[in-house]
Amino acid sequence: MLSALVPHDPVFALKAHVSHPPRQLAKCLAQVNDYVTLVSTRLQDLGEKVPSGGKTDVDARQEVEEAIEHYSCTGSIPQSVIEASRFRQPYYLGRFLPSLLCPSSTCSEPRDQFISALARCAL
């Protein structure tokens, strides 16, 4: 089992296992969660920062703000957003779009234009 290898795995491998846990079947969910917890604990014991399983909501909000700024300056959708929509769909659908669609009082017109542009190109 993978758990036996945790004390011997290098830090970069442990971080990868936390950031991108193994795909799981419903019947293996408990084992995968236990493994990720064990790896996280090992990283903390080594004094390493534990990845949060991808980008956080704060990172997503910052990327949304940067994308809106880029769009308002250039009139084009940033390449990072296009790439995220195609190659990082869990992040795009789970973090980026909810952050973009969250009501915000700041820069509402550029935000609305950016949303319209995304809808038109149907990423």
PDB file of C-alpha atoms in Angstrom:
ATOM      1  CA  MET A   1       0.000   0.000   0.000  1.00  0.00           C
ATOM      2  CA  LEU A   2       1.096   3.577  -0.645  1.00  0.00           C
ATOM      3  CA  SER A   3       1.070   4.436   3.058  1.00  0.00           C
ATOM      4  CA  ALA A   4       4.177   2.334   3.645  1.00  0.00           C
ATOM      5  CA  LEU A   5       6.131   4.516   1.201  1.00  0.00           C
ATOM      6  CA  VAL A   6       5.284   7.859   2.819  1.00  0.00           C
ATOM      7  CA  PRO A   7       8.316   7.966   5.157  1.00  0.00           C
ATOM      8  CA  HIS A   8      10.628   7.315   2.208  1.00  0.00           C
ATOM      9  CA  ASP A   9       9.061   9.533  -0.489  1.00  0.00           C
ATOM     10  CA  PRO A  10      10.791  12.836  -1.297  1.00  0.00           C
ATOM     11  CA  VAL A  11       9.026  16.065  -0.391  1.00  0.00           C
ATOM     12  CA  PHE A  12       8.178  16.951  -4.001  1.00  0.00           C
ATOM     13  CA  ALA A  13       6.376  13.611  -4.437  1.00  0.00           C
ATOM     14  CA  LEU A  14       4.422  14.068  -1.210  1.00  0.00           C
ATOM     15  CA  LYS A  15       3.330  17.549  -2.293  1.00  0.00           C
ATOM     16  CA  ALA A  16       2.214  16.164  -5.636  1.00  0.00           C
ATOM     17  CA  HIS A  17       0.148  13.490  -3.900  1.00  0.00           C
ATOM     18  CA  VAL A  18      -1.648  16.108  -1.811  1.00  0.00           C
ATOM     19  CA  SER A  19      -2.167  18.508  -4.715  1.00  0.00           C
ATOM     20  CA  HIS A  20      -3.367  15.775  -7.056  1.00  0.00           C
ATOM     21  CA  PRO A  21      -4.605  12.837  -4.980  1.00  0.00           C
ATOM     22  CA  PRO A  22      -5.116   9.503  -6.695  1.00  0.00           C
ATOM     23  CA  ARG A  23      -8.387   9.104  -8.528  1.00  0.00           C
ATOM     24  CA  GLN A  24     -10.776   7.244  -6.337  1.00  0.00           C
ATOM     25  CA  LEU A  25     -13.636   4.880  -6.579  1.00  0.00           C
ATOM     26  CA  ALA A  26     -16.512   5.404  -4.181  1.00  0.00           C
ATOM     27  CA  LYS A  27     -15.538   2.286  -2.241  1.00  0.00           C
ATOM     28  CA  CYS A  28     -11.937   3.575  -1.807  1.00  0.00           C
ATOM     29  CA  LEU A  29     -12.785   7.093  -0.663  1.00  0.00           C
ATOM     30  CA  ALA A  30     -11.880   6.446   2.987  1.00  0.00           C
ATOM     31  CA  GLN A  31      -8.481   4.970   2.071  1.00  0.00           C
ATOM     32  CA  VAL A  32      -7.598   7.870  -0.222  1.00  0.00           C
ATOM     33  CA  ASN A  33      -8.638  10.417   2.412  1.00  0.00           C
ATOM     34  CA  ASP A  34      -6.546   8.582   5.035  1.00  0.00           C
ATOM     35  CA  TYR A  35      -3.576   8.564   2.666  1.00  0.00           C
ATOM     36  CA  VAL A  36      -3.852  12.311   1.941  1.00  0.00           C
ATOM     37  CA  THR A  37      -4.124  12.995   5.682  1.00  0.00           C
ATOM     38  CA  LEU A  38      -1.016  10.874   6.323  1.00  0.00           C
ATOM     39  CA  VAL A  39       0.946  12.672   3.603  1.00  0.00           C
ATOM     40  CA  SER A  40      -0.176  16.080   4.914  1.00  0.00           C
ATOM     41  CA  THR A  41       0.937  15.132   8.409  1.00  0.00           C
ATOM     42  CA  ARG A  42       4.315  13.948   7.098  1.00  0.00           C
ATOM     43  CA  LEU A  43       4.814  17.246   5.268  1.00  0.00           C
ATOM     44  CA  GLN A  44       3.983  19.188   8.437  1.00  0.00           C
ATOM     45  CA  ASP A  45       6.461  17.024  10.376  1.00  0.00           C
ATOM     46  CA  LEU A  46       9.125  17.929   7.811  1.00  0.00           C
ATOM     47  CA  GLY A  47       8.307  21.625   8.228  1.00  0.00           C
ATOM     48  CA  GLU A  48       6.973  21.959   4.693  1.00  0.00           C
ATOM     49  CA  LYS A  49       3.955  23.923   3.561  1.00  0.00           C
ATOM     50  CA  VAL A  50       1.040  21.619   2.795  1.00  0.00           C
ATOM     51  CA  PRO A  51      -0.516  22.322  -0.608  1.00  0.00           C
ATOM     52  CA  SER A  52      -4.228  23.024  -0.541  1.00  0.00           C
ATOM     53  CA  GLY A  53      -5.068  20.667  -3.382  1.00  0.00           C
ATOM     54  CA  GLY A  54      -4.739  23.269  -6.069  1.00  0.00           C
ATOM     55  CA  LYS A  55      -5.428  26.946  -6.167  1.00  0.00           C
ATOM     56  CA  THR A  56      -7.345  28.562  -3.354  1.00  0.00           C
ATOM     57  CA  ASP A  57     -10.330  30.863  -3.581  1.00  0.00           C
ATOM     58  CA  VAL A  58      -8.030  33.818  -2.885  1.00  0.00           C
ATOM     59  CA  ASP A  59      -5.829  32.798  -5.835  1.00  0.00           C
ATOM     60  CA  ALA A  60      -8.923  32.435  -8.010  1.00  0.00           C
ATOM     61  CA  ARG A  61     -10.224  35.883  -7.026  1.00  0.00           C
ATOM     62  CA  GLN A  62      -6.821  37.371  -7.819  1.00  0.00           C
ATOM     63  CA  GLU A  63      -6.727  35.602 -11.194  1.00  0.00           C
ATOM     64  CA  VAL A  64     -10.246  36.870 -11.936  1.00  0.00           C
ATOM     65  CA  GLU A  65      -9.198  40.443 -11.148  1.00  0.00           C
ATOM     66  CA  GLU A  66      -6.117  40.093 -13.364  1.00  0.00           C
ATOM     67  CA  ALA A  67      -8.204  38.614 -16.186  1.00  0.00           C
ATOM     68  CA  ILE A  68     -10.737  41.447 -15.990  1.00  0.00           C
ATOM     69  CA  GLU A  69      -7.909  44.000 -15.965  1.00  0.00           C
ATOM     70  CA  HIS A  70      -6.295  42.339 -18.984  1.00  0.00           C
ATOM     71  CA  TYR A  71      -9.613  42.222 -20.816  1.00  0.00           C
ATOM     72  CA  SER A  72     -10.415  45.866 -20.101  1.00  0.00           C
ATOM     73  CA  CYS A  73      -6.966  46.937 -21.384  1.00  0.00           C
ATOM     74  CA  THR A  74      -6.702  44.702 -24.448  1.00  0.00           C
ATOM     75  CA  GLY A  75     -10.232  43.597 -25.282  1.00  0.00           C
ATOM     76  CA  SER A  76      -9.107  39.975 -25.447  1.00  0.00           C
ATOM     77  CA  ILE A  77      -9.564  37.070 -23.070  1.00  0.00           C
ATOM     78  CA  PRO A  78      -6.271  36.207 -21.357  1.00  0.00           C
ATOM     79  CA  GLN A  79      -4.514  33.077 -22.566  1.00  0.00           C
ATOM     80  CA  SER A  80      -4.401  31.745 -18.988  1.00  0.00           C
ATOM     81  CA  VAL A  81      -8.212  31.743 -18.842  1.00  0.00           C
ATOM     82  CA  ILE A  82      -8.492  29.951 -22.180  1.00  0.00           C
ATOM     83  CA  GLU A  83      -5.944  27.353 -21.039  1.00  0.00           C
ATOM     84  CA  ALA A  84      -7.708  26.887 -17.707  1.00  0.00           C
ATOM     85  CA  SER A  85     -11.036  26.315 -19.444  1.00  0.00           C
ATOM     86  CA  ARG A  86      -9.517  23.559 -21.556  1.00  0.00           C
ATOM     87  CA  PHE A  87      -6.772  21.963 -19.489  1.00  0.00           C
ATOM     88  CA  ARG A  88      -7.675  22.722 -15.867  1.00  0.00           C
ATOM     89  CA  GLN A  89     -11.428  22.290 -15.930  1.00  0.00           C
ATOM     90  CA  PRO A  90     -11.839  21.350 -12.243  1.00  0.00           C
ATOM     91  CA  TYR A  91     -10.170  24.630 -11.266  1.00  0.00           C
ATOM     92  CA  TYR A  92     -11.948  26.629 -13.983  1.00  0.00           C
ATOM     93  CA  LEU A  93     -15.408  25.299 -13.136  1.00  0.00           C
ATOM     94  CA  GLY A  94     -14.914  24.938  -9.392  1.00  0.00           C
ATOM     95  CA  ARG A  95     -12.914  28.051  -8.501  1.00  0.00           C
ATOM     96  CA  PHE A  96     -12.480  30.537 -11.349  1.00  0.00           C
ATOM     97  CA  LEU A  97     -16.064  30.788 -12.606  1.00  0.00           C
ATOM     98  CA  PRO A  98     -17.641  30.936  -9.115  1.00  0.00           C
ATOM     99  CA  SER A  99     -15.192  33.731  -8.219  1.00  0.00           C
ATOM    100  CA  LEU A 100     -16.026  35.544 -11.441  1.00  0.00           C
ATOM    101  CA  LEU A 101     -19.782  35.175 -11.008  1.00  0.00           C
ATOM    102  CA  CYS A 102     -19.775  36.148  -7.327  1.00  0.00           C
ATOM    103  CA  PRO A 103     -21.493  39.538  -6.973  1.00  0.00           C
ATOM    104  CA  SER A 104     -18.954  42.297  -6.602  1.00  0.00           C
ATOM    105  CA  SER A 105     -19.438  46.024  -6.266  1.00  0.00           C
ATOM    106  CA  THR A 106     -16.018  46.825  -7.708  1.00  0.00           C
ATOM    107  CA  CYS A 107     -15.484  47.158 -11.460  1.00  0.00           C
ATOM    108  CA  SER A 108     -18.915  45.797 -12.332  1.00  0.00           C
ATOM    109  CA  GLU A 109     -19.004  47.090 -15.919  1.00  0.00           C
ATOM    110  CA  PRO A 110     -15.649  45.577 -17.004  1.00  0.00           C
ATOM    111  CA  ARG A 111     -16.598  42.389 -15.143  1.00  0.00           C
ATOM    112  CA  ASP A 112     -19.921  42.187 -16.980  1.00  0.00           C
ATOM    113  CA  GLN A 113     -18.191  42.774 -20.316  1.00  0.00           C
ATOM    114  CA  PHE A 114     -15.666  40.044 -19.543  1.00  0.00           C
ATOM    115  CA  ILE A 115     -18.465  37.610 -18.630  1.00  0.00           C
ATOM    116  CA  SER A 116     -20.233  38.450 -21.891  1.00  0.00           C
ATOM    117  CA  ALA A 117     -17.043  37.855 -23.865  1.00  0.00           C
ATOM    118  CA  LEU A 118     -16.582  34.456 -22.193  1.00  0.00           C
ATOM    119  CA  ALA A 119     -20.175  33.550 -23.015  1.00  0.00           C
ATOM    120  CA  ARG A 120     -19.751  34.599 -26.650  1.00  0.00           C
ATOM    121  CA  CYS A 121     -16.664  32.491 -27.210  1.00  0.00           C
ATOM    122  CA  ALA A 122     -18.173  29.575 -25.224  1.00  0.00           C
ATOM    123  CA  LEU A 123     -14.954  28.370 -23.687  1.00  0.00           C
TER     124      LEU A 123
END
